[in-house]
Amino acid sequence: MSLQNTFGLEIYASNRQFYTGRGQSITFPVEDGEIQVLPHHENMIAAIVPGEMDFVDAEGSQTTVAVSAGFIEVLNNRVKVFALTVERPEEIDIRRAEEAKERAEEQLRQKKSMEEYNANQMALARAMSRLRVTSRKKI
C-alpha cells in the first residue's frame, strides 16, 4: 500500500497510546451517526460519542474497538483520536460491562436531575458499545 493511499493515524486513550502507524480508513461514532475518514480527508475536528470505532491499517487489517467519549482531529492527512477509553473486545470484562449496563438502566428508571440523567445515558451507551464489540469477538 503506497503512502498516497494512507494517512498517519494515532489513537490515544487516557491511559495509553493505543495505536500509531498508517491507516487506510477510520470510522467513528458521532452524535447523529458515524463519520468515515479516508486518505486526504479535509481538515476537521469532531466529537466522538461512546460506541464502536473501526479502523483499517496500511496492510488492510480491520480492527473494531469500543470507544468512549472524546474527539478526533484530521489535519494535513494525519488523524489523531483522543478518547477516555479505547478497548479491544478481548480486553473487556463482559460480566462487568453487563453489570454497568444494569446499573445505568436502573438509574435511568429513577427520577433524577437532568445532569444525572445525561451521565447515566452516557454510562449506558458505553456499556452497550462494550457489549456489542465483545459479541463480535471470534471465539
PDB file of C-alpha atoms in Angstrom:
ATOM      1  CA  MET A   1       0.000   0.000   0.000  1.00  0.00           C
ATOM      2  CA  SER A   2       1.555   3.308  -1.027  1.00  0.00           C
ATOM      3  CA  LEU A   3       1.744   6.287   1.295  1.00  0.00           C
ATOM      4  CA  GLN A   4      -0.592   8.183  -1.058  1.00  0.00           C
ATOM      5  CA  ASN A   5      -3.401   5.791  -0.175  1.00  0.00           C
ATOM      6  CA  THR A   6      -2.912   6.034   3.596  1.00  0.00           C
ATOM      7  CA  PHE A   7      -2.786   8.622   6.361  1.00  0.00           C
ATOM      8  CA  GLY A   8      -0.895   8.942   9.620  1.00  0.00           C
ATOM      9  CA  LEU A   9      -3.022   7.505  12.429  1.00  0.00           C
ATOM     10  CA  GLU A  10      -2.586   7.887  16.172  1.00  0.00           C
ATOM     11  CA  ILE A  11      -5.165   6.663  18.677  1.00  0.00           C
ATOM     12  CA  TYR A  12      -4.835   7.639  22.342  1.00  0.00           C
ATOM     13  CA  ALA A  13      -6.813   6.501  25.380  1.00  0.00           C
ATOM     14  CA  SER A  14      -6.446   8.418  28.638  1.00  0.00           C
ATOM     15  CA  ASN A  15      -4.080   5.754  29.994  1.00  0.00           C
ATOM     16  CA  ARG A  16      -2.085   4.716  26.889  1.00  0.00           C
ATOM     17  CA  GLN A  17      -1.200   5.170  23.268  1.00  0.00           C
ATOM     18  CA  PHE A  18      -3.460   2.570  21.679  1.00  0.00           C
ATOM     19  CA  TYR A  19      -2.179   2.670  18.081  1.00  0.00           C
ATOM     20  CA  THR A  20       0.307   4.539  15.942  1.00  0.00           C
ATOM     21  CA  GLY A  21       1.008   3.852  12.286  1.00  0.00           C
ATOM     22  CA  ARG A  22      -0.570   4.276   8.872  1.00  0.00           C
ATOM     23  CA  GLY A  23      -4.277   3.840   8.165  1.00  0.00           C
ATOM     24  CA  GLN A  24      -6.493   3.341   5.130  1.00  0.00           C
ATOM     25  CA  SER A  25      -9.733   4.345   6.866  1.00  0.00           C
ATOM     26  CA  ILE A  26     -11.291   5.027  10.247  1.00  0.00           C
ATOM     27  CA  THR A  27     -14.991   5.104  11.095  1.00  0.00           C
ATOM     28  CA  PHE A  28     -16.103   6.543  14.419  1.00  0.00           C
ATOM     29  CA  PRO A  29     -19.407   7.266  16.204  1.00  0.00           C
ATOM     30  CA  VAL A  30     -20.782  10.827  16.374  1.00  0.00           C
ATOM     31  CA  GLU A  31     -23.982  12.243  17.856  1.00  0.00           C
ATOM     32  CA  ASP A  32     -26.067  11.696  14.697  1.00  0.00           C
ATOM     33  CA  GLY A  33     -24.472   8.548  13.236  1.00  0.00           C
ATOM     34  CA  GLU A  34     -20.907   7.922  12.173  1.00  0.00           C
ATOM     35  CA  ILE A  35     -18.162   9.520  10.112  1.00  0.00           C
ATOM     36  CA  GLN A  36     -15.581   7.768   7.968  1.00  0.00           C
ATOM     37  CA  VAL A  37     -12.208   9.336   7.208  1.00  0.00           C
ATOM     38  CA  LEU A  38     -10.205   8.236   4.173  1.00  0.00           C
ATOM     39  CA  PRO A  39      -6.793   9.445   2.939  1.00  0.00           C
ATOM     40  CA  HIS A  40      -6.621  13.174   2.140  1.00  0.00           C
ATOM     41  CA  HIS A  41      -9.848  13.973   4.030  1.00  0.00           C
ATOM     42  CA  GLU A  42     -10.424  17.658   4.620  1.00  0.00           C
ATOM     43  CA  ASN A  43      -9.177  19.071   7.918  1.00  0.00           C
ATOM     44  CA  MET A  44     -11.724  18.824  10.742  1.00  0.00           C
ATOM     45  CA  ILE A  45     -12.321  18.271  14.428  1.00  0.00           C
ATOM     46  CA  ALA A  46     -15.287  16.191  15.590  1.00  0.00           C
ATOM     47  CA  ALA A  47     -16.674  14.967  18.917  1.00  0.00           C
ATOM     48  CA  ILE A  48     -16.778  11.206  19.424  1.00  0.00           C
ATOM     49  CA  VAL A  49     -19.602   9.605  21.419  1.00  0.00           C
ATOM     50  CA  PRO A  50     -19.448   6.167  23.068  1.00  0.00           C
ATOM     51  CA  GLY A  51     -19.778   3.400  20.505  1.00  0.00           C
ATOM     52  CA  GLU A  52     -17.865   1.227  18.079  1.00  0.00           C
ATOM     53  CA  MET A  53     -14.887   2.511  16.129  1.00  0.00           C
ATOM     54  CA  ASP A  54     -13.352   0.651  13.180  1.00  0.00           C
ATOM     55  CA  PHE A  55     -10.035   1.311  11.523  1.00  0.00           C
ATOM     56  CA  VAL A  56      -8.132  -0.354   8.709  1.00  0.00           C
ATOM     57  CA  ASP A  57      -4.340  -0.226   8.891  1.00  0.00           C
ATOM     58  CA  ALA A  58      -1.970   0.130   5.932  1.00  0.00           C
ATOM     59  CA  GLU A  59      -1.827  -3.669   5.484  1.00  0.00           C
ATOM     60  CA  GLY A  60      -5.631  -3.922   5.278  1.00  0.00           C
ATOM     61  CA  SER A  61      -6.273  -5.406   8.728  1.00  0.00           C
ATOM     62  CA  GLN A  62      -9.532  -4.160  10.245  1.00  0.00           C
ATOM     63  CA  THR A  63      -9.808  -3.563  13.983  1.00  0.00           C
ATOM     64  CA  THR A  64     -13.075  -2.899  15.836  1.00  0.00           C
ATOM     65  CA  VAL A  65     -12.890  -1.352  19.293  1.00  0.00           C
ATOM     66  CA  ALA A  66     -15.226   0.092  21.914  1.00  0.00           C
ATOM     67  CA  VAL A  67     -14.551   3.793  22.316  1.00  0.00           C
ATOM     68  CA  SER A  68     -15.836   6.246  24.906  1.00  0.00           C
ATOM     69  CA  ALA A  69     -16.336   9.987  24.580  1.00  0.00           C
ATOM     70  CA  GLY A  70     -13.536  12.004  23.046  1.00  0.00           C
ATOM     71  CA  PHE A  71     -12.610  13.817  19.862  1.00  0.00           C
ATOM     72  CA  ILE A  72     -10.833  13.322  16.565  1.00  0.00           C
ATOM     73  CA  GLU A  73      -8.587  15.748  14.721  1.00  0.00           C
ATOM     74  CA  VAL A  74      -7.888  15.446  10.989  1.00  0.00           C
ATOM     75  CA  LEU A  75      -5.081  17.745   9.870  1.00  0.00           C
ATOM     76  CA  ASN A  76      -2.804  17.511   6.813  1.00  0.00           C
ATOM     77  CA  ASN A  77      -3.522  13.800   6.134  1.00  0.00           C
ATOM     78  CA  ARG A  78      -2.903  12.887   9.774  1.00  0.00           C
ATOM     79  CA  VAL A  79      -5.632  11.638  12.088  1.00  0.00           C
ATOM     80  CA  LYS A  80      -5.414  11.773  15.882  1.00  0.00           C
ATOM     81  CA  VAL A  81      -8.069  10.235  18.113  1.00  0.00           C
ATOM     82  CA  PHE A  82      -8.282  11.144  21.805  1.00  0.00           C
ATOM     83  CA  ALA A  83     -10.771   9.190  23.946  1.00  0.00           C
ATOM     84  CA  LEU A  84     -11.193   8.335  27.600  1.00  0.00           C
ATOM     85  CA  THR A  85     -11.102   4.624  26.776  1.00  0.00           C
ATOM     86  CA  VAL A  86     -10.318   2.517  23.721  1.00  0.00           C
ATOM     87  CA  GLU A  87     -10.781  -1.227  24.245  1.00  0.00           C
ATOM     88  CA  ARG A  88     -10.312  -4.313  22.084  1.00  0.00           C
ATOM     89  CA  PRO A  89     -13.017  -6.995  22.585  1.00  0.00           C
ATOM     90  CA  GLU A  90     -10.601  -9.298  24.436  1.00  0.00           C
ATOM     91  CA  GLU A  91      -9.814  -6.508  26.931  1.00  0.00           C
ATOM     92  CA  ILE A  92     -13.448  -6.103  28.009  1.00  0.00           C
ATOM     93  CA  ASP A  93     -14.760  -7.892  31.089  1.00  0.00           C
ATOM     94  CA  ILE A  94     -18.218  -8.921  29.826  1.00  0.00           C
ATOM     95  CA  ARG A  95     -19.639  -9.520  33.313  1.00  0.00           C
ATOM     96  CA  ARG A  96     -18.562  -6.045  34.473  1.00  0.00           C
ATOM     97  CA  ALA A  97     -19.979  -4.462  31.301  1.00  0.00           C
ATOM     98  CA  GLU A  98     -23.323  -6.216  31.848  1.00  0.00           C
ATOM     99  CA  GLU A  99     -23.404  -5.056  35.483  1.00  0.00           C
ATOM    100  CA  ALA A 100     -22.638  -1.473  34.382  1.00  0.00           C
ATOM    101  CA  LYS A 101     -25.460  -1.669  31.833  1.00  0.00           C
ATOM    102  CA  GLU A 102     -27.918  -2.892  34.501  1.00  0.00           C
ATOM    103  CA  ARG A 103     -26.823  -0.155  36.942  1.00  0.00           C
ATOM    104  CA  ALA A 104     -27.230   2.553  34.301  1.00  0.00           C
ATOM    105  CA  GLU A 105     -30.664   1.248  33.280  1.00  0.00           C
ATOM    106  CA  GLU A 106     -31.790   1.206  36.926  1.00  0.00           C
ATOM    107  CA  GLN A 107     -30.536   4.757  37.471  1.00  0.00           C
ATOM    108  CA  LEU A 108     -32.408   5.900  34.351  1.00  0.00           C
ATOM    109  CA  ARG A 109     -35.666   4.420  35.720  1.00  0.00           C
ATOM    110  CA  GLN A 110     -35.373   6.584  38.821  1.00  0.00           C
ATOM    111  CA  LYS A 111     -36.390  10.222  38.659  1.00  0.00           C
ATOM    112  CA  LYS A 112     -33.160  12.200  38.684  1.00  0.00           C
ATOM    113  CA  SER A 113     -31.869  15.618  37.714  1.00  0.00           C
ATOM    114  CA  MET A 114     -31.077  16.317  34.057  1.00  0.00           C
ATOM    115  CA  GLU A 115     -27.343  16.186  34.841  1.00  0.00           C
ATOM    116  CA  GLU A 116     -27.655  12.746  36.453  1.00  0.00           C
ATOM    117  CA  TYR A 117     -29.872  11.566  33.592  1.00  0.00           C
ATOM    118  CA  ASN A 118     -27.268  12.608  30.996  1.00  0.00           C
ATOM    119  CA  ALA A 119     -24.452  10.946  32.959  1.00  0.00           C
ATOM    120  CA  ASN A 120     -26.461   7.731  33.162  1.00  0.00           C
ATOM    121  CA  GLN A 121     -27.249   7.894  29.430  1.00  0.00           C
ATOM    122  CA  MET A 122     -23.501   8.099  28.711  1.00  0.00           C
ATOM    123  CA  ALA A 123     -22.783   5.194  31.080  1.00  0.00           C
ATOM    124  CA  LEU A 124     -25.454   3.089  29.378  1.00  0.00           C
ATOM    125  CA  ALA A 125     -24.139   3.968  25.897  1.00  0.00           C
ATOM    126  CA  ARG A 126     -20.599   2.971  26.909  1.00  0.00           C
ATOM    127  CA  ALA A 127     -21.737  -0.333  28.436  1.00  0.00           C
ATOM    128  CA  MET A 128     -23.849  -1.170  25.370  1.00  0.00           C
ATOM    129  CA  SER A 129     -20.999  -0.437  22.946  1.00  0.00           C
ATOM    130  CA  ARG A 130     -18.603  -2.560  25.002  1.00  0.00           C
ATOM    131  CA  LEU A 131     -21.065  -5.472  24.913  1.00  0.00           C
ATOM    132  CA  ARG A 132     -21.649  -5.063  21.142  1.00  0.00           C
ATOM    133  CA  VAL A 133     -17.921  -5.165  20.440  1.00  0.00           C
ATOM    134  CA  THR A 134     -17.440  -8.298  22.562  1.00  0.00           C
ATOM    135  CA  SER A 135     -20.346 -10.067  20.835  1.00  0.00           C
ATOM    136  CA  ARG A 136     -18.414  -9.793  17.537  1.00  0.00           C
ATOM    137  CA  LYS A 137     -15.263 -11.344  19.030  1.00  0.00           C
ATOM    138  CA  LYS A 138     -14.167 -14.562  17.343  1.00  0.00           C
ATOM    139  CA  ILE A 139     -14.305 -17.459  19.810  1.00  0.00           C
TER     140      ILE A 139
END
